[in-house]
Amino acid sequence: MQEMREFCINELPEDFDPDYVGGPRDQETQDFMKQFLKKGVKGGWTTAGWPKKYGGMGLTFMEQAAINSEMAYWGATWGGDAELILVAPTILTVGTEEQKQKWIPPIIQGDVTAFQTFTEPEAGSDEANCQLRAVADGDDFVLNGQKTFITGQIKPTLLYTLAKTADVPNKHRGLSIFMVPGDAPGITFRPLPTMGGSMQNEIFFDNVRISKNNLLGELNRGFYVAMATFEFERGTGGGLGAKRSMETIVEFCREQKRNGKPLNKDPKAREMLARLAINSHLGFLQGWFVTWQR
């Protein structure tokens, strides 16, 4: 999409490094990402695929994918992917009107930082084995348990949390989703730095009390809400940004030499590049196919 291409060219600095932005952020980087997000909000780009009623452009999945593809090419990110790609679309899908009015406007403005808190020591790919427990108590739920390997570098304002709310033989039928304030009493964060430079967290819930109004979707139907969230996360057209990476590899092989000759003149390197190009293009086509199926 030409408009998004021009936006990225005009707003991203010439020395913009997507890997640096995706790693540990200093204050200067945080400030830049906030300003970039504000400009995206002003242009309507951050919510282009949302209904117009809730601040979006009402674009189709294919149109949204075109925007995502252009952003991926330039390595651009809004710095709030969990809020904009996972949390808000799920709220728009299963939330009450009151919840939409409460959470959607601040998410659009970049005033909400959310962590997707699903993973536990014994519940990663097996989400049905979630052990963080939420027990009803009057007008509240009380949460106790632990989450781990939760990605995020800045203390969040919201924890988008999967919890166990019923003991039933089919465990996936006893889970619920909650919007937990990040500063609620009883929540403890413990950083887990990784070798790759990203920051993970362990999060502990010790008698964390939240209102029943923070239940998102139906009680004990949270597993299905979580699966819908994964659809937003996994079904956004993966592979659409592979073109830029392939161009970078080709340029590297053109500039680097081996035995006095550019790498791209080496038969083995050329074979490798050909395989990479084929796989990259297949990923690109698959991304569009996934988007088209939606």
PDB file of C-alpha atoms in Angstrom:
ATOM      1  CA  MET A   1       0.000   0.000   0.000  1.00  0.00           C
ATOM      2  CA  GLN A   2       1.581   3.214  -1.231  1.00  0.00           C
ATOM      3  CA  GLU A   3       0.356   5.373   1.681  1.00  0.00           C
ATOM      4  CA  MET A   4       1.904   3.068   4.277  1.00  0.00           C
ATOM      5  CA  ARG A   5       5.147   2.864   2.299  1.00  0.00           C
ATOM      6  CA  GLU A   6       5.407   6.653   2.269  1.00  0.00           C
ATOM      7  CA  PHE A   7       4.570   6.798   5.974  1.00  0.00           C
ATOM      8  CA  CYS A   8       7.397   4.388   6.847  1.00  0.00           C
ATOM      9  CA  ILE A   9       9.893   6.142   4.579  1.00  0.00           C
ATOM     10  CA  ASN A  10       9.046   9.554   6.004  1.00  0.00           C
ATOM     11  CA  GLU A  11       8.772   8.636   9.687  1.00  0.00           C
ATOM     12  CA  LEU A  12      11.526   6.045  10.179  1.00  0.00           C
ATOM     13  CA  PRO A  13      15.105   7.359  10.444  1.00  0.00           C
ATOM     14  CA  GLU A  14      17.591   6.295   7.790  1.00  0.00           C
ATOM     15  CA  ASP A  15      19.599   4.326  10.366  1.00  0.00           C
ATOM     16  CA  PHE A  16      16.503   2.611  11.777  1.00  0.00           C
ATOM     17  CA  ASP A  17      17.389  -0.833  13.157  1.00  0.00           C
ATOM     18  CA  PRO A  18      14.377  -3.126  13.748  1.00  0.00           C
ATOM     19  CA  ASP A  19      16.536  -5.566  15.725  1.00  0.00           C
ATOM     20  CA  TYR A  20      17.581  -2.810  18.119  1.00  0.00           C
ATOM     21  CA  VAL A  21      13.984  -1.685  18.621  1.00  0.00           C
ATOM     22  CA  GLY A  22      12.975  -5.285  19.286  1.00  0.00           C
ATOM     23  CA  GLY A  23      15.685  -5.713  21.916  1.00  0.00           C
ATOM     24  CA  PRO A  24      16.183  -4.028  25.286  1.00  0.00           C
ATOM     25  CA  ARG A  25      14.965  -0.428  25.018  1.00  0.00           C
ATOM     26  CA  ASP A  26      16.676   2.611  26.485  1.00  0.00           C
ATOM     27  CA  GLN A  27      14.707   5.769  27.192  1.00  0.00           C
ATOM     28  CA  GLU A  28      15.526   7.302  23.800  1.00  0.00           C
ATOM     29  CA  THR A  29      14.154   4.253  21.991  1.00  0.00           C
ATOM     30  CA  GLN A  30      11.039   4.173  24.157  1.00  0.00           C
ATOM     31  CA  ASP A  31      10.378   7.850  23.419  1.00  0.00           C
ATOM     32  CA  PHE A  32      10.815   7.281  19.678  1.00  0.00           C
ATOM     33  CA  MET A  33       8.414   4.314  19.696  1.00  0.00           C
ATOM     34  CA  LYS A  34       5.792   6.353  21.568  1.00  0.00           C
ATOM     35  CA  GLN A  35       6.029   9.162  19.005  1.00  0.00           C
ATOM     36  CA  PHE A  36       5.902   6.716  16.104  1.00  0.00           C
ATOM     37  CA  LEU A  37       2.802   5.123  17.627  1.00  0.00           C
ATOM     38  CA  LYS A  38       1.120   8.515  18.076  1.00  0.00           C
ATOM     39  CA  LYS A  39       1.726   9.316  14.403  1.00  0.00           C
ATOM     40  CA  GLY A  40       0.287   5.939  13.432  1.00  0.00           C
ATOM     41  CA  VAL A  41      -2.786   6.624  15.565  1.00  0.00           C
ATOM     42  CA  LYS A  42      -3.251  10.022  13.926  1.00  0.00           C
ATOM     43  CA  GLY A  43      -3.106   8.451  10.471  1.00  0.00           C
ATOM     44  CA  GLY A  44      -5.467   5.645  11.463  1.00  0.00           C
ATOM     45  CA  TRP A  45      -2.884   2.984  10.609  1.00  0.00           C
ATOM     46  CA  THR A  46      -2.804   1.253  14.001  1.00  0.00           C
ATOM     47  CA  THR A  47      -6.460   0.246  13.809  1.00  0.00           C
ATOM     48  CA  ALA A  48      -7.009   0.086  10.060  1.00  0.00           C
ATOM     49  CA  GLY A  49      -8.771  -3.293  10.186  1.00  0.00           C
ATOM     50  CA  TRP A  50     -11.073  -2.453  13.089  1.00  0.00           C
ATOM     51  CA  PRO A  51     -14.751  -1.492  12.718  1.00  0.00           C
ATOM     52  CA  LYS A  52     -15.272   2.224  12.122  1.00  0.00           C
ATOM     53  CA  LYS A  53     -17.519   2.347  15.198  1.00  0.00           C
ATOM     54  CA  TYR A  54     -14.494   1.684  17.387  1.00  0.00           C
ATOM     55  CA  GLY A  55     -11.983   3.946  15.691  1.00  0.00           C
ATOM     56  CA  GLY A  56     -10.909   1.798  12.752  1.00  0.00           C
ATOM     57  CA  MET A  57     -10.988   2.194   8.980  1.00  0.00           C
ATOM     58  CA  GLY A  58     -13.091  -0.910   8.437  1.00  0.00           C
ATOM     59  CA  LEU A  59     -10.579  -2.400   5.981  1.00  0.00           C
ATOM     60  CA  THR A  60     -10.773  -6.008   4.826  1.00  0.00           C
ATOM     61  CA  PHE A  61      -8.321  -8.705   5.970  1.00  0.00           C
ATOM     62  CA  MET A  62      -6.525  -8.465   2.630  1.00  0.00           C
ATOM     63  CA  GLU A  63      -6.206  -4.685   2.915  1.00  0.00           C
ATOM     64  CA  GLN A  64      -4.940  -5.014   6.472  1.00  0.00           C
ATOM     65  CA  ALA A  65      -2.436  -7.624   5.301  1.00  0.00           C
ATOM     66  CA  ALA A  66      -1.156  -5.184   2.684  1.00  0.00           C
ATOM     67  CA  ILE A  67      -0.450  -2.693   5.470  1.00  0.00           C
ATOM     68  CA  ASN A  68       1.188  -5.370   7.629  1.00  0.00           C
ATOM     69  CA  SER A  69       3.306  -6.505   4.709  1.00  0.00           C
ATOM     70  CA  GLU A  70       4.577  -2.993   4.042  1.00  0.00           C
ATOM     71  CA  MET A  71       5.368  -2.459   7.717  1.00  0.00           C
ATOM     72  CA  ALA A  72       7.194  -5.794   7.875  1.00  0.00           C
ATOM     73  CA  TYR A  73       9.281  -4.824   4.867  1.00  0.00           C
ATOM     74  CA  TRP A  74      10.510  -1.689   6.614  1.00  0.00           C
ATOM     75  CA  GLY A  75      10.812  -3.411   9.993  1.00  0.00           C
ATOM     76  CA  ALA A  76       8.251  -1.029  11.487  1.00  0.00           C
ATOM     77  CA  THR A  77       6.314  -1.849  14.644  1.00  0.00           C
ATOM     78  CA  TRP A  78       3.908   0.096  16.786  1.00  0.00           C
ATOM     79  CA  GLY A  79       5.649  -1.195  19.898  1.00  0.00           C
ATOM     80  CA  GLY A  80       2.325  -2.401  21.288  1.00  0.00           C
ATOM     81  CA  ASP A  81       1.613  -5.548  19.324  1.00  0.00           C
ATOM     82  CA  ALA A  82       0.019  -7.418  22.231  1.00  0.00           C
ATOM     83  CA  GLU A  83      -2.509  -4.654  22.778  1.00  0.00           C
ATOM     84  CA  LEU A  84      -3.290  -3.902  19.144  1.00  0.00           C
ATOM     85  CA  ILE A  85      -3.010  -7.351  17.552  1.00  0.00           C
ATOM     86  CA  LEU A  86      -4.130  -9.683  20.356  1.00  0.00           C
ATOM     87  CA  VAL A  87      -6.011  -7.997  23.175  1.00  0.00           C
ATOM     88  CA  ALA A  88      -8.103  -5.355  21.399  1.00  0.00           C
ATOM     89  CA  PRO A  89      -9.377  -7.624  18.581  1.00  0.00           C
ATOM     90  CA  THR A  90     -10.429 -10.197  21.187  1.00  0.00           C
ATOM     91  CA  ILE A  91     -12.233  -7.535  23.213  1.00  0.00           C
ATOM     92  CA  LEU A  92     -14.000  -6.410  20.049  1.00  0.00           C
ATOM     93  CA  THR A  93     -15.014 -10.033  19.383  1.00  0.00           C
ATOM     94  CA  VAL A  94     -16.210 -11.255  22.810  1.00  0.00           C
ATOM     95  CA  GLY A  95     -16.277  -8.226  25.104  1.00  0.00           C
ATOM     96  CA  THR A  96     -19.360  -6.433  26.364  1.00  0.00           C
ATOM     97  CA  GLU A  97     -20.136  -2.959  25.095  1.00  0.00           C
ATOM     98  CA  GLU A  98     -19.063  -1.591  28.478  1.00  0.00           C
ATOM     99  CA  GLN A  99     -15.695  -3.358  28.187  1.00  0.00           C
ATOM    100  CA  LYS A 100     -15.190  -2.070  24.660  1.00  0.00           C
ATOM    101  CA  GLN A 101     -15.865   1.498  25.758  1.00  0.00           C
ATOM    102  CA  LYS A 102     -13.544   1.090  28.747  1.00  0.00           C
ATOM    103  CA  TRP A 103     -10.496  -0.497  27.119  1.00  0.00           C
ATOM    104  CA  ILE A 104     -10.548   0.172  23.370  1.00  0.00           C
ATOM    105  CA  PRO A 105     -10.051   3.997  23.404  1.00  0.00           C
ATOM    106  CA  PRO A 106      -6.945   3.937  25.658  1.00  0.00           C
ATOM    107  CA  ILE A 107      -5.481   1.043  23.660  1.00  0.00           C
ATOM    108  CA  ILE A 108      -5.916   3.039  20.446  1.00  0.00           C
ATOM    109  CA  GLN A 109      -4.122   6.030  21.987  1.00  0.00           C
ATOM    110  CA  GLY A 110      -1.184   3.886  23.129  1.00  0.00           C
ATOM    111  CA  ASP A 111      -1.977   4.456  26.799  1.00  0.00           C
ATOM    112  CA  VAL A 112      -2.217   0.729  27.578  1.00  0.00           C
ATOM    113  CA  THR A 113       0.626  -1.761  27.761  1.00  0.00           C
ATOM    114  CA  ALA A 114      -0.572  -5.366  27.947  1.00  0.00           C
ATOM    115  CA  PHE A 115       1.116  -8.715  28.529  1.00  0.00           C
ATOM    116  CA  GLN A 116      -0.480 -11.897  27.205  1.00  0.00           C
ATOM    117  CA  THR A 117      -0.160 -14.053  30.335  1.00  0.00           C
ATOM    118  CA  PHE A 118      -1.009 -17.597  29.292  1.00  0.00           C
ATOM    119  CA  THR A 119       2.178 -19.652  29.697  1.00  0.00           C
ATOM    120  CA  GLU A 120       2.925 -21.463  32.979  1.00  0.00           C
ATOM    121  CA  PRO A 121       5.607 -23.959  34.093  1.00  0.00           C
ATOM    122  CA  GLU A 122       3.234 -26.820  33.169  1.00  0.00           C
ATOM    123  CA  ALA A 123       1.049 -25.059  30.601  1.00  0.00           C
ATOM    124  CA  GLY A 124       2.745 -23.870  27.445  1.00  0.00           C
ATOM    125  CA  SER A 125       1.433 -25.490  24.292  1.00  0.00           C
ATOM    126  CA  ASP A 126      -0.971 -27.389  26.590  1.00  0.00           C
ATOM    127  CA  GLU A 127      -3.071 -24.393  27.608  1.00  0.00           C
ATOM    128  CA  ALA A 128      -5.784 -26.623  29.055  1.00  0.00           C
ATOM    129  CA  ASN A 129      -3.379 -27.517  31.880  1.00  0.00           C
ATOM    130  CA  CYS A 130      -3.486 -23.940  33.233  1.00  0.00           C
ATOM    131  CA  GLN A 131      -3.118 -23.938  37.042  1.00  0.00           C
ATOM    132  CA  LEU A 132      -3.417 -20.244  37.928  1.00  0.00           C
ATOM    133  CA  ARG A 133      -6.659 -20.311  39.872  1.00  0.00           C
ATOM    134  CA  ALA A 134      -9.401 -17.681  40.032  1.00  0.00           C
ATOM    135  CA  VAL A 135     -11.973 -18.211  42.774  1.00  0.00           C
ATOM    136  CA  ALA A 136     -15.220 -16.239  42.940  1.00  0.00           C
ATOM    137  CA  ASP A 137     -15.640 -14.217  46.141  1.00  0.00           C
ATOM    138  CA  GLY A 138     -18.680 -11.945  46.210  1.00  0.00           C
ATOM    139  CA  ASP A 139     -18.374  -9.391  43.421  1.00  0.00           C
ATOM    140  CA  ASP A 140     -14.714 -10.304  42.856  1.00  0.00           C
ATOM    141  CA  PHE A 141     -12.399 -13.064  41.743  1.00  0.00           C
ATOM    142  CA  VAL A 142      -9.261 -13.874  43.738  1.00  0.00           C
ATOM    143  CA  LEU A 143      -6.267 -15.116  41.708  1.00  0.00           C
ATOM    144  CA  ASN A 144      -3.401 -17.274  42.953  1.00  0.00           C
ATOM    145  CA  GLY A 145      -0.646 -18.913  40.934  1.00  0.00           C
ATOM    146  CA  GLN A 146       2.182 -18.228  38.516  1.00  0.00           C
ATOM    147  CA  LYS A 147       2.861 -17.371  34.893  1.00  0.00           C
ATOM    148  CA  THR A 148       6.256 -17.694  33.218  1.00  0.00           C
ATOM    149  CA  PHE A 149       8.101 -16.749  30.010  1.00  0.00           C
ATOM    150  CA  ILE A 150       5.852 -13.713  29.576  1.00  0.00           C
ATOM    151  CA  THR A 151       7.401 -11.332  27.061  1.00  0.00           C
ATOM    152  CA  GLY A 152       7.667  -7.651  27.936  1.00  0.00           C
ATOM    153  CA  GLN A 153      10.149  -5.009  28.996  1.00  0.00           C
ATOM    154  CA  ILE A 154       7.955  -2.301  30.504  1.00  0.00           C
ATOM    155  CA  LYS A 155       5.664  -2.829  33.482  1.00  0.00           C
ATOM    156  CA  PRO A 156       2.222  -3.412  31.940  1.00  0.00           C
ATOM    157  CA  THR A 157      -1.023  -1.670  32.704  1.00  0.00           C
ATOM    158  CA  LEU A 158      -2.975  -4.837  31.893  1.00  0.00           C
ATOM    159  CA  LEU A 159      -2.375  -8.577  32.152  1.00  0.00           C
ATOM    160  CA  TYR A 160      -4.494 -10.486  29.643  1.00  0.00           C
ATOM    161  CA  THR A 161      -4.724 -13.612  31.765  1.00  0.00           C
ATOM    162  CA  LEU A 162      -5.935 -17.190  31.382  1.00  0.00           C
ATOM    163  CA  ALA A 163      -7.008 -18.769  34.683  1.00  0.00           C
ATOM    164  CA  LYS A 164      -8.643 -21.926  36.017  1.00  0.00           C
ATOM    165  CA  THR A 165     -12.166 -21.288  37.307  1.00  0.00           C
ATOM    166  CA  ALA A 166     -13.647 -24.796  37.574  1.00  0.00           C
ATOM    167  CA  ASP A 167     -12.485 -28.347  38.301  1.00  0.00           C
ATOM    168  CA  VAL A 168     -13.964 -30.441  35.514  1.00  0.00           C
ATOM    169  CA  PRO A 169     -12.826 -33.666  33.756  1.00  0.00           C
ATOM    170  CA  ASN A 170     -12.402 -31.813  30.454  1.00  0.00           C
ATOM    171  CA  LYS A 171      -9.943 -29.213  31.727  1.00  0.00           C
ATOM    172  CA  HIS A 172     -10.364 -26.866  28.779  1.00  0.00           C
ATOM    173  CA  ARG A 173     -13.982 -26.327  29.858  1.00  0.00           C
ATOM    174  CA  GLY A 174     -12.978 -24.859  33.213  1.00  0.00           C
ATOM    175  CA  LEU A 175     -10.882 -21.875  32.107  1.00  0.00           C
ATOM    176  CA  SER A 176     -11.673 -18.165  31.885  1.00  0.00           C
ATOM    177  CA  ILE A 177      -9.999 -14.999  30.601  1.00  0.00           C
ATOM    178  CA  PHE A 178      -9.482 -11.957  32.838  1.00  0.00           C
ATOM    179  CA  MET A 179      -8.231  -8.425  32.314  1.00  0.00           C
ATOM    180  CA  VAL A 180      -6.020  -7.933  35.374  1.00  0.00           C
ATOM    181  CA  PRO A 181      -4.604  -4.483  36.245  1.00  0.00           C
ATOM    182  CA  GLY A 182      -0.811  -4.688  36.174  1.00  0.00           C
ATOM    183  CA  ASP A 183      -0.536  -2.744  39.421  1.00  0.00           C
ATOM    184  CA  ALA A 184      -3.090  -4.811  41.374  1.00  0.00           C
ATOM    185  CA  PRO A 185      -1.918  -5.627  44.935  1.00  0.00           C
ATOM    186  CA  GLY A 186      -0.412  -9.095  45.158  1.00  0.00           C
ATOM    187  CA  ILE A 187       1.252  -9.162  41.717  1.00  0.00           C
ATOM    188  CA  THR A 188       5.023  -9.650  41.610  1.00  0.00           C
ATOM    189  CA  PHE A 189       7.208  -9.483  38.497  1.00  0.00           C
ATOM    190  CA  ARG A 190      10.560 -11.277  38.263  1.00  0.00           C
ATOM    191  CA  PRO A 191      12.634 -10.566  35.113  1.00  0.00           C
ATOM    192  CA  LEU A 192      14.009 -13.445  33.027  1.00  0.00           C
ATOM    193  CA  PRO A 193      16.649 -12.027  30.625  1.00  0.00           C
ATOM    194  CA  THR A 194      17.345 -14.193  27.579  1.00  0.00           C
ATOM    195  CA  MET A 195      20.504 -14.867  25.577  1.00  0.00           C
ATOM    196  CA  GLY A 196      18.844 -13.231  22.574  1.00  0.00           C
ATOM    197  CA  GLY A 197      18.455  -9.933  24.419  1.00  0.00           C
ATOM    198  CA  SER A 198      14.682  -9.994  24.841  1.00  0.00           C
ATOM    199  CA  MET A 199      13.126  -9.769  28.276  1.00  0.00           C
ATOM    200  CA  GLN A 200      10.837 -12.440  29.672  1.00  0.00           C
ATOM    201  CA  ASN A 201       9.102 -12.390  33.030  1.00  0.00           C
ATOM    202  CA  GLU A 202       7.829 -14.638  35.758  1.00  0.00           C
ATOM    203  CA  ILE A 203       4.627 -13.232  37.235  1.00  0.00           C
ATOM    204  CA  PHE A 204       3.281 -14.317  40.602  1.00  0.00           C
ATOM    205  CA  PHE A 205      -0.315 -13.809  41.774  1.00  0.00           C
ATOM    206  CA  ASP A 206      -0.808 -13.807  45.543  1.00  0.00           C
ATOM    207  CA  ASN A 207      -4.461 -13.271  46.495  1.00  0.00           C
ATOM    208  CA  VAL A 208      -4.919 -10.793  43.658  1.00  0.00           C
ATOM    209  CA  ARG A 209      -8.458  -9.439  43.850  1.00  0.00           C
ATOM    210  CA  ILE A 210     -10.220  -8.155  40.731  1.00  0.00           C
ATOM    211  CA  SER A 211     -13.806  -7.233  39.895  1.00  0.00           C
ATOM    212  CA  LYS A 212     -16.028  -9.745  38.120  1.00  0.00           C
ATOM    213  CA  ASN A 213     -16.438  -7.038  35.487  1.00  0.00           C
ATOM    214  CA  ASN A 214     -12.893  -7.923  34.405  1.00  0.00           C
ATOM    215  CA  LEU A 215     -14.025 -11.323  33.151  1.00  0.00           C
ATOM    216  CA  LEU A 216     -13.710 -11.258  29.349  1.00  0.00           C
ATOM    217  CA  GLY A 217     -16.188 -13.500  27.577  1.00  0.00           C
ATOM    218  CA  GLU A 218     -18.180 -16.231  29.293  1.00  0.00           C
ATOM    219  CA  LEU A 219     -17.164 -17.899  32.542  1.00  0.00           C
ATOM    220  CA  ASN A 220     -15.454 -21.251  31.919  1.00  0.00           C
ATOM    221  CA  ARG A 221     -15.297 -20.576  28.174  1.00  0.00           C
ATOM    222  CA  GLY A 222     -11.899 -18.910  28.284  1.00  0.00           C
ATOM    223  CA  PHE A 223     -10.142 -21.690  26.398  1.00  0.00           C
ATOM    224  CA  TYR A 224     -12.135 -20.793  23.291  1.00  0.00           C
ATOM    225  CA  VAL A 225     -11.378 -17.105  23.797  1.00  0.00           C
ATOM    226  CA  ALA A 226      -7.680 -18.009  24.047  1.00  0.00           C
ATOM    227  CA  MET A 227      -7.920 -19.966  20.794  1.00  0.00           C
ATOM    228  CA  ALA A 228      -9.508 -16.932  19.134  1.00  0.00           C
ATOM    229  CA  THR A 229      -6.600 -14.842  20.412  1.00  0.00           C
ATOM    230  CA  PHE A 230      -4.136 -17.297  18.884  1.00  0.00           C
ATOM    231  CA  GLU A 231      -5.995 -16.945  15.608  1.00  0.00           C
ATOM    232  CA  PHE A 232      -5.362 -13.191  15.712  1.00  0.00           C
ATOM    233  CA  GLU A 233      -1.738 -13.857  16.627  1.00  0.00           C
ATOM    234  CA  ARG A 234      -0.958 -16.646  14.175  1.00  0.00           C
ATOM    235  CA  GLY A 235      -3.314 -15.781  11.348  1.00  0.00           C
ATOM    236  CA  THR A 236      -2.044 -12.339  10.424  1.00  0.00           C
ATOM    237  CA  GLY A 237      -0.278 -13.457   7.263  1.00  0.00           C
ATOM    238  CA  GLY A 238       3.104 -14.689   8.431  1.00  0.00           C
ATOM    239  CA  GLY A 239       5.816 -14.529   5.794  1.00  0.00           C
ATOM    240  CA  LEU A 240       4.664 -11.262   4.242  1.00  0.00           C
ATOM    241  CA  GLY A 241       7.788  -9.468   5.454  1.00  0.00           C
ATOM    242  CA  ALA A 242      10.301 -12.001   4.155  1.00  0.00           C
ATOM    243  CA  LYS A 243      11.188  -9.973   1.064  1.00  0.00           C
ATOM    244  CA  ARG A 244      13.322  -7.442   2.960  1.00  0.00           C
ATOM    245  CA  SER A 245      15.253 -10.191   4.757  1.00  0.00           C
ATOM    246  CA  MET A 246      15.973 -11.908   1.448  1.00  0.00           C
ATOM    247  CA  GLU A 247      17.196  -8.644  -0.055  1.00  0.00           C
ATOM    248  CA  THR A 248      19.534  -8.155   2.914  1.00  0.00           C
ATOM    249  CA  ILE A 249      21.021 -11.640   2.487  1.00  0.00           C
ATOM    250  CA  VAL A 250      21.520 -11.145  -1.249  1.00  0.00           C
ATOM    251  CA  GLU A 251      23.239  -7.800  -0.649  1.00  0.00           C
ATOM    252  CA  PHE A 252      25.504  -9.393   1.960  1.00  0.00           C
ATOM    253  CA  CYS A 253      26.557 -12.109  -0.484  1.00  0.00           C
ATOM    254  CA  ARG A 254      27.185  -9.486  -3.160  1.00  0.00           C
ATOM    255  CA  GLU A 255      29.503  -7.468  -0.907  1.00  0.00           C
ATOM    256  CA  GLN A 256      31.314 -10.199   1.037  1.00  0.00           C
ATOM    257  CA  LYS A 257      34.175 -12.051  -0.625  1.00  0.00           C
ATOM    258  CA  ARG A 258      35.560 -15.566  -0.346  1.00  0.00           C
ATOM    259  CA  ASN A 259      38.844 -16.518  -1.945  1.00  0.00           C
ATOM    260  CA  GLY A 260      38.908 -13.110  -3.593  1.00  0.00           C
ATOM    261  CA  LYS A 261      35.474 -13.451  -5.205  1.00  0.00           C
ATOM    262  CA  PRO A 262      32.033 -12.229  -4.088  1.00  0.00           C
ATOM    263  CA  LEU A 263      30.043 -14.893  -2.276  1.00  0.00           C
ATOM    264  CA  ASN A 264      27.297 -14.668  -4.868  1.00  0.00           C
ATOM    265  CA  LYS A 265      29.756 -16.051  -7.435  1.00  0.00           C
ATOM    266  CA  ASP A 266      30.412 -19.176  -5.358  1.00  0.00           C
ATOM    267  CA  PRO A 267      28.357 -22.151  -6.710  1.00  0.00           C
ATOM    268  CA  LYS A 268      27.492 -23.438  -3.217  1.00  0.00           C
ATOM    269  CA  ALA A 269      26.494 -19.993  -2.012  1.00  0.00           C
ATOM    270  CA  ARG A 270      24.360 -19.471  -5.120  1.00  0.00           C
ATOM    271  CA  GLU A 271      22.618 -22.795  -4.497  1.00  0.00           C
ATOM    272  CA  MET A 272      21.942 -21.765  -0.901  1.00  0.00           C
ATOM    273  CA  LEU A 273      20.594 -18.388  -2.028  1.00  0.00           C
ATOM    274  CA  ALA A 274      18.313 -20.091  -4.546  1.00  0.00           C
ATOM    275  CA  ARG A 275      16.884 -22.364  -1.863  1.00  0.00           C
ATOM    276  CA  LEU A 276      16.401 -19.435   0.496  1.00  0.00           C
ATOM    277  CA  ALA A 277      14.687 -17.422  -2.228  1.00  0.00           C
ATOM    278  CA  ILE A 278      12.297 -20.286  -3.012  1.00  0.00           C
ATOM    279  CA  ASN A 279      11.435 -20.851   0.655  1.00  0.00           C
ATOM    280  CA  SER A 280      11.053 -17.121   1.227  1.00  0.00           C
ATOM    281  CA  HIS A 281       8.646 -16.783  -1.671  1.00  0.00           C
ATOM    282  CA  LEU A 282       6.678 -19.840  -0.546  1.00  0.00           C
ATOM    283  CA  GLY A 283       6.332 -18.243   2.887  1.00  0.00           C
ATOM    284  CA  PHE A 284       5.171 -15.039   1.233  1.00  0.00           C
ATOM    285  CA  LEU A 285       2.514 -16.880  -0.778  1.00  0.00           C
ATOM    286  CA  GLN A 286       1.417 -18.890   2.238  1.00  0.00           C
ATOM    287  CA  GLY A 287       0.962 -15.676   4.215  1.00  0.00           C
ATOM    288  CA  TRP A 288      -1.382 -14.303   1.594  1.00  0.00           C
ATOM    289  CA  PHE A 289      -3.197 -17.634   1.345  1.00  0.00           C
ATOM    290  CA  VAL A 290      -3.826 -17.685   5.121  1.00  0.00           C
ATOM    291  CA  THR A 291      -5.125 -14.115   4.938  1.00  0.00           C
ATOM    292  CA  TRP A 292      -7.356 -14.893   1.967  1.00  0.00           C
ATOM    293  CA  GLN A 293      -8.910 -17.867   3.813  1.00  0.00           C
ATOM    294  CA  ARG A 294     -10.055 -15.597   6.624  1.00  0.00           C
TER     295      ARG A 294
END
